[in-house]
CSV table of C-alpha atoms in Angstrom, one decimal:
chain,number,residue,atom,x,y,z
D,3,MET,CA,17.7,4.6,33.5
D,4,LYS,CA,19.7,1.5,34.5
D,5,ASP,CA,23.5,1.3,34.4
D,6,ASN,CA,23.6,1.6,30.8
D,7,ARG,CA,27.3,-0.1,30.8
D,8,SER,CA,25.7,-3.3,32.0
D,9,SER,CA,22.9,-2.8,29.4
D,10,SER,CA,25.4,-2.7,26.6
D,11,ALA,CA,27.0,-5.7,27.5
D,12,ARG,CA,23.5,-7.7,27.8
D,13,CYS,CA,22.0,-6.6,24.1
D,14,GLN,CA,24.1,-6.0,21.0
D,15,LEU,CA,22.6,-2.9,19.1
D,16,LEU,CA,22.9,-2.3,15.4
D,17,VAL,CA,21.4,0.7,13.8
D,18,GLY,CA,20.9,1.2,10.0
D,19,THR,CA,18.0,2.4,7.6
D,20,SER,CA,15.4,0.7,5.5
D,21,GLY,CA,17.0,0.4,2.4
D,22,TYR,CA,20.4,2.3,0.9
D,23,SER,CA,20.1,2.6,-2.7
D,24,TYR,CA,18.6,6.3,-3.0
D,25,VAL,CA,19.4,8.6,-5.9
D,26,GLU,CA,18.0,11.5,-3.7
D,27,TRP,CA,21.0,10.6,-1.3
D,28,VAL,CA,23.5,11.7,-3.3
D,29,ASP,CA,22.0,14.9,-3.6
D,30,ALA,CA,21.5,15.3,-0.1
D,31,GLY,CA,25.0,14.8,0.4
D,32,PHE,CA,25.2,11.1,2.1
D,33,TYR,CA,26.6,9.8,-0.9
D,34,PRO,CA,29.7,11.5,-2.8
D,35,ASN,CA,28.4,12.9,-6.0
D,36,GLY,CA,28.7,10.4,-8.7
D,37,THR,CA,28.1,7.3,-6.8
D,38,PRO,CA,26.5,4.3,-9.2
D,39,SER,CA,24.0,2.5,-7.5
D,40,GLY,CA,26.4,-0.6,-7.5
D,41,LYS,CA,28.7,1.1,-5.3
D,42,MET,CA,26.5,2.2,-2.8
D,43,LEU,CA,26.3,-0.8,-0.6
D,44,SER,CA,30.1,-0.7,0.0
D,45,PHE,CA,29.9,3.0,0.7
D,46,TYR,CA,26.9,3.0,3.1
D,47,ALA,CA,28.9,-0.1,5.0
D,48,ARG,CA,31.4,2.2,6.0
D,49,THR,CA,28.7,4.1,8.3
D,50,PHE,CA,26.6,1.1,9.4
D,51,PRO,CA,26.7,-2.6,10.4
D,52,VAL,CA,23.3,-3.4,9.0
D,53,THR,CA,20.7,-2.6,6.1
D,54,GLU,CA,17.1,-3.8,5.5
D,55,LEU,CA,16.4,-5.0,2.0
D,56,ASN,CA,13.7,-3.1,0.4
D,57,TYR,CA,14.3,-4.7,-3.1
D,58,THR,CA,13.1,-8.2,-2.2
D,59,TRP,CA,9.7,-6.8,-1.5
D,60,TYR,CA,9.3,-5.4,-5.0
D,61,GLN,CA,10.7,-8.7,-6.8
D,62,MET,CA,11.8,-12.1,-5.7
D,63,PRO,CA,15.7,-12.2,-4.6
D,64,LYS,CA,18.0,-14.1,-6.6
D,65,ALA,CA,20.9,-16.2,-4.7
D,66,GLU,CA,23.7,-14.9,-7.3
D,67,ALA,CA,22.6,-11.2,-6.2
D,68,LEU,CA,22.6,-11.7,-2.7
D,69,GLU,CA,25.9,-13.3,-2.9
D,70,ARG,CA,27.5,-10.6,-4.7
D,71,MET,CA,25.9,-7.9,-2.2
D,72,ARG,CA,27.5,-10.3,0.6
D,73,ARG,CA,31.0,-10.0,-0.9
D,74,GLN,CA,30.6,-6.3,-1.1
D,75,VAL,CA,30.7,-5.6,2.5
D,76,SER,CA,32.7,-7.4,5.5
D,77,SER,CA,31.6,-10.5,7.4
D,78,ALA,CA,30.5,-8.7,10.0
D,79,PHE,CA,27.6,-7.0,8.1
D,80,TRP,CA,24.1,-7.7,8.6
D,81,PHE,CA,21.3,-8.0,6.4
D,82,THR,CA,17.6,-8.1,7.2
D,83,ALA,CA,15.2,-8.5,3.9
D,84,LYS,CA,11.6,-7.9,3.4
D,85,LEU,CA,9.1,-10.8,2.4
D,86,ASN,CA,8.1,-10.5,-1.1
D,87,ARG,CA,5.0,-8.8,-1.8
D,88,ARG,CA,3.1,-12.0,-3.4
D,89,LEU,CA,3.3,-13.3,0.1
D,90,THR,CA,2.1,-10.4,2.1
D,91,HIS,CA,0.1,-8.0,-0.2
D,92,GLU,CA,-0.7,-9.9,-3.2
D,93,ILE,CA,-1.4,-13.5,-2.0
D,94,ASP,CA,-2.4,-16.1,-4.4
D,95,PRO,CA,-4.2,-18.6,-2.6
D,96,GLY,CA,-3.3,-21.4,-4.6
D,97,GLY,CA,0.5,-20.7,-5.4
D,98,TRP,CA,1.9,-19.0,-2.2
D,99,ARG,CA,3.7,-21.9,-1.3
D,100,GLY,CA,5.6,-22.1,-4.4
D,101,HIS,CA,6.5,-18.5,-3.6
D,102,VAL,CA,8.0,-19.3,-0.4
D,103,ARG,CA,10.0,-21.9,-1.7
D,104,GLU,CA,11.5,-19.4,-4.6
D,105,TYR,CA,12.2,-16.8,-1.7
D,106,ARG,CA,13.8,-19.5,0.8
D,107,GLU,CA,16.2,-20.4,-2.1
D,108,GLY,CA,17.1,-16.8,-3.0
D,109,VAL,CA,18.3,-15.3,0.4
D,110,ALA,CA,19.8,-18.8,1.2
D,111,PRO,CA,23.5,-17.4,0.9
D,112,LEU,CA,22.9,-15.0,3.7
D,113,LEU,CA,21.3,-17.5,5.9
D,114,GLN,CA,24.2,-19.8,4.8
D,115,ALA,CA,26.8,-17.3,5.6
D,116,GLY,CA,25.5,-16.3,9.0
D,117,ARG,CA,24.5,-12.7,7.9
D,118,LEU,CA,20.6,-12.9,7.7
D,119,ALA,CA,19.6,-11.3,10.8
D,120,ALA,CA,15.7,-11.4,9.7
D,121,ILE,CA,13.2,-11.8,7.3
D,122,LEU,CA,11.1,-8.8,7.7
D,123,LEU,CA,7.2,-10.0,6.9
D,124,GLN,CA,5.5,-6.3,6.6
D,125,PHE,CA,1.4,-6.6,6.5
D,126,PRO,CA,-0.6,-3.8,4.8
D,127,SER,CA,-3.2,-2.0,7.1
D,128,SER,CA,-5.6,-3.7,5.0
D,129,PHE,CA,-4.6,-7.1,6.9
D,130,HIS,CA,-7.1,-7.2,9.6
D,131,ARG,CA,-7.3,-9.5,12.4
D,132,VAL,CA,-9.9,-11.7,11.0
D,133,PRO,CA,-10.2,-15.8,10.8
D,134,HIS,CA,-9.1,-16.2,7.5
D,135,ASN,CA,-6.1,-13.6,7.8
D,136,ARG,CA,-5.0,-15.5,11.5
D,137,ARG,CA,-4.8,-19.2,9.5
D,138,TYR,CA,-2.9,-17.6,6.5
D,139,LEU,CA,-0.2,-16.3,9.0
D,140,ALA,CA,-0.3,-19.3,11.1
D,141,ASP,CA,0.4,-21.3,7.8
D,142,LEU,CA,2.9,-18.7,6.2
D,143,LEU,CA,5.2,-18.8,9.7
D,144,ASP,CA,4.9,-22.5,9.3
D,145,GLU,CA,6.3,-22.6,5.8
D,146,LEU,CA,9.1,-20.2,7.0
D,147,ALA,CA,9.8,-22.2,9.7
D,148,GLY,CA,13.6,-22.1,10.4
D,149,LEU,CA,14.5,-18.7,9.2
D,150,PRO,CA,14.6,-15.6,11.8
D,151,LEU,CA,11.1,-13.9,11.4
D,152,ALA,CA,10.1,-10.7,12.4
D,153,VAL,CA,6.4,-9.6,11.7
D,154,GLU,CA,5.1,-6.0,11.3
D,155,PHE,CA,1.5,-5.1,11.4
D,156,ARG,CA,-0.2,-2.2,10.5
D,157,HIS,CA,-3.5,-2.6,11.8
D,158,VAL,CA,-4.4,-1.9,15.5
D,159,SER,CA,-6.5,-5.2,15.5
D,160,TRP,CA,-3.3,-7.4,15.9
D,161,ALA,CA,-2.5,-5.5,19.2
D,162,THR,CA,-3.6,-8.1,21.6
D,163,ASP,CA,-2.0,-10.7,23.9
D,164,LYS,CA,-3.1,-13.5,22.4
D,165,VAL,CA,-1.2,-12.6,19.2
D,166,PHE,CA,1.8,-11.7,21.2
D,167,THR,CA,1.6,-15.1,23.1
D,168,GLU,CA,1.6,-16.8,19.8
D,169,LEU,CA,4.6,-15.2,18.4
D,170,GLN,CA,6.5,-15.6,21.7
D,171,ARG,CA,5.5,-19.4,21.2
D,172,ARG,CA,6.9,-19.9,18.0
D,173,LYS,CA,10.1,-17.5,18.8
D,174,VAL,CA,8.9,-15.0,16.1
D,175,THR,CA,9.7,-11.1,16.7
D,176,LEU,CA,6.9,-8.6,16.7
D,177,VAL,CA,8.2,-5.2,15.0
D,178,THR,CA,8.1,-2.3,17.1
D,179,VAL,CA,6.9,0.5,15.0
D,180,ASP,CA,7.1,4.5,15.6
D,181,THR,CA,4.6,5.9,13.7
D,182,PRO,CA,2.0,8.7,14.2
D,183,ASP,CA,-0.6,8.5,16.5
D,184,LEU,CA,-3.7,7.6,14.5
D,185,PRO,CA,-6.5,5.6,15.3
D,186,GLN,CA,-6.3,2.3,13.0
D,187,LEU,CA,-2.5,1.7,13.2
D,188,PHE,CA,-0.6,-0.6,15.0
D,189,PRO,CA,0.3,1.4,18.2
D,190,ALA,CA,4.0,2.0,19.3
D,191,LEU,CA,4.7,-0.7,21.8
D,192,ASN,CA,7.8,-2.2,23.5
D,193,VAL,CA,6.6,-6.0,23.4
D,194,VAL,CA,9.6,-8.4,22.9
D,195,THR,CA,8.2,-11.8,21.7
D,196,ASN,CA,11.7,-13.0,21.0
D,197,PRO,CA,14.6,-13.3,23.5
D,198,GLU,CA,17.3,-13.8,20.3
D,199,PHE,CA,16.4,-10.3,18.9
D,200,PHE,CA,14.0,-7.5,18.7
D,201,TYR,CA,13.2,-5.3,15.9
D,202,VAL,CA,12.6,-1.9,15.7
D,203,ARG,CA,11.3,0.7,12.3
D,204,PHE,CA,11.3,4.2,12.4
D,205,HIS,CA,8.6,5.5,10.0
D,206,GLY,CA,8.2,8.9,11.1
D,207,ARG,CA,5.4,11.0,12.3
D,208,ASN,CA,4.0,12.9,9.9
D,209,ALA,CA,0.3,12.1,10.4
D,210,ARG,CA,-0.5,14.5,7.5
D,211,GLY,CA,1.5,12.1,5.2
D,212,TRP,CA,0.2,8.8,6.3
D,213,ARG,CA,-3.3,9.9,5.8
D,214,SER,CA,-2.6,10.8,2.5
D,215,ALA,CA,-1.1,7.6,1.4
D,216,ASN,CA,1.8,9.0,-0.5
D,217,MET,CA,4.7,7.3,0.2
D,218,GLN,CA,6.8,10.4,-0.5
D,219,ARG,CA,4.9,12.4,2.2
D,220,GLN,CA,4.2,9.7,4.4
D,221,PHE,CA,8.2,8.9,5.3
D,222,ASP,CA,9.0,12.5,5.0
D,223,TYR,CA,9.7,13.3,8.8
D,224,ASP,CA,12.9,14.3,10.3
D,225,TYR,CA,13.5,13.2,14.0
D,226,SER,CA,14.4,15.7,16.5
D,227,ASP,CA,17.3,15.0,19.2
D,228,LEU,CA,14.7,15.6,21.7
D,229,GLU,CA,12.3,12.9,20.0
D,230,LEU,CA,15.2,10.5,19.9
D,231,GLN,CA,16.2,11.0,23.5
D,232,GLU,CA,13.2,10.0,24.7
D,233,TRP,CA,12.3,7.2,22.9
D,234,THR,CA,15.8,5.6,24.3
D,235,ASP,CA,14.8,6.4,27.7
D,236,SER,CA,11.3,5.5,27.8
D,237,VAL,CA,11.3,2.3,25.3
D,238,LEU,CA,14.8,1.0,24.6
D,239,GLU,CA,16.4,0.0,27.9
D,240,SER,CA,13.3,-2.2,28.7
D,241,MET,CA,13.6,-4.1,25.5
D,242,MET,CA,17.5,-4.4,25.9
D,243,ASP,CA,16.6,-6.2,29.0
D,244,ARG,CA,14.8,-9.1,27.4
D,245,ALA,CA,16.7,-9.6,24.3
D,246,ARG,CA,20.1,-10.9,23.0
D,247,ARG,CA,20.4,-8.5,20.1
D,248,GLY,CA,18.4,-5.4,18.8
D,249,PHE,CA,18.0,-4.1,15.0
D,250,ILE,CA,16.9,-0.6,14.6
D,251,PHE,CA,16.1,0.9,11.3
D,252,PHE,CA,15.0,4.5,10.1
D,253,ASN,CA,12.6,4.3,7.1
D,254,ASN,CA,12.0,8.0,6.7
D,255,HIS,CA,14.4,7.7,3.9
D,256,VAL,CA,13.0,11.0,2.1
D,257,ARG,CA,16.2,13.6,1.7
D,258,ALA,CA,18.1,11.1,3.3
D,259,GLN,CA,16.7,11.8,6.7
D,260,ALA,CA,17.0,8.2,7.5
D,261,PRO,CA,20.8,8.0,7.6
D,262,ASP,CA,21.0,11.8,9.4
D,263,ASN,CA,18.6,10.2,12.1
D,264,ALA,CA,20.2,7.0,12.5
D,265,ARG,CA,23.6,8.7,12.9
D,266,LYS,CA,22.0,11.2,15.3
D,267,LEU,CA,20.8,8.1,17.5
D,268,ILE,CA,24.1,6.4,17.2
D,269,GLU,CA,25.8,9.5,18.6
D,270,HIS,CA,23.5,9.6,21.5
D,271,LEU,CA,23.6,6.0,22.2
D,272,VAL,CA,27.5,6.2,22.2
D,273,GLY,CA,27.2,9.0,24.5
D,274,ARG,CA,24.9,7.7,26.8
D,275,ARG,CA,27.4,4.6,26.7
D,276,ILE,CA,24.5,2.2,25.7
D,277,LEU,CA,26.5,1.5,22.4
D,278,ASP,CA,30.1,1.0,22.0
D,279,GLU,CA,31.7,3.1,19.4
D,280,LYS,CA,33.8,0.0,18.1
D,281,MET,CA,30.2,-1.7,17.1
D,282,THR,CA,28.9,1.4,15.1
D,283,THR,CA,30.8,0.8,11.9
D,284,GLN,CA,32.2,-1.9,9.9
D,285,VAL,CA,34.8,-1.8,7.1
D,286,SER,CA,33.1,-2.2,3.6
D,287,HIS,CA,35.5,-5.0,2.2
D,288,PRO,CA,36.3,-8.2,3.6
C-alpha cells in the first residue's frame, strides 16, 4: 500500500452501520439492558460518526421527526437516508414525482443543517438494465438533482462502463457492495464515479442466506479480521485516492454483527494510520 498517512490526509473516512434501532442489539450487548428505541441514536452516536437511516425506505420521512433526530446528536454527526420504496421497489408510474416532492420535504432538515451525507437509491435485483428502467432512473435522478445521491444496483446487468460514465457525468456515486459471489448479483467493484464521496455497503457473504431470500439469514454474517484487512488492502486505498470523503456501512445487522464488524474495521484503520482515532467517534449531544 501507499503511505497511509497521506491517504488519511486526502480522504475523510466515516464508518457506521445500516440502521441503528434493533432490539436484538440490546440482547447482543451493544446497547445497555433496558435501552428504549428512542434513546438508541444518542447512544449509537457515542461510538460511530454516521448512520444510514433504514426506516425512510419503509415510510416517508417527516421533517419534524428528522429534526428531532438531528438534535439528539452532535453537530458533527452525519446521516444518510434510503430513498423510499415507492421510488425504488413499488413505483407508481403516474404518481412517483409527487413521492419525490414528499421525500425531499422530509429530509430537508438534514440537508439544511449540512448533515445529509447521501440519499441511498437501493434498487432490487429485479431492477434490470432494460430500456424502461433506464428511462425511469434517468428521470428519477433528474427529479432528485441537488441532493447528494448514491445508487446501489443489485443486478449484474448494470455493471457496465456506460452506466459508470453516466453516473460520473451526473456526479452521482456508485455504491460499492460487498456481497456473496453469486452470478446475478452486482459485483464488488472499486469504481468511483463521484469525487465528492464514495459509499460502501458490507452486506455479508452468506451465499446460502442470499439464495433463501430470508432477510434474517441473508444478513447473518460475521466478517473475520482477515477479510476486513484484505478488503482494506485491495479496495480501500485506491478509492481514497479518488474521493474527498468515504462512507462505509455494515448491513449485517443480525445479532449485532454490524456494529462489531464496524468497530473492528475502525480499529484496523486506526492501527494502519489510515484513519485518525479522533475522527472515529462523536459526542452524543450538541
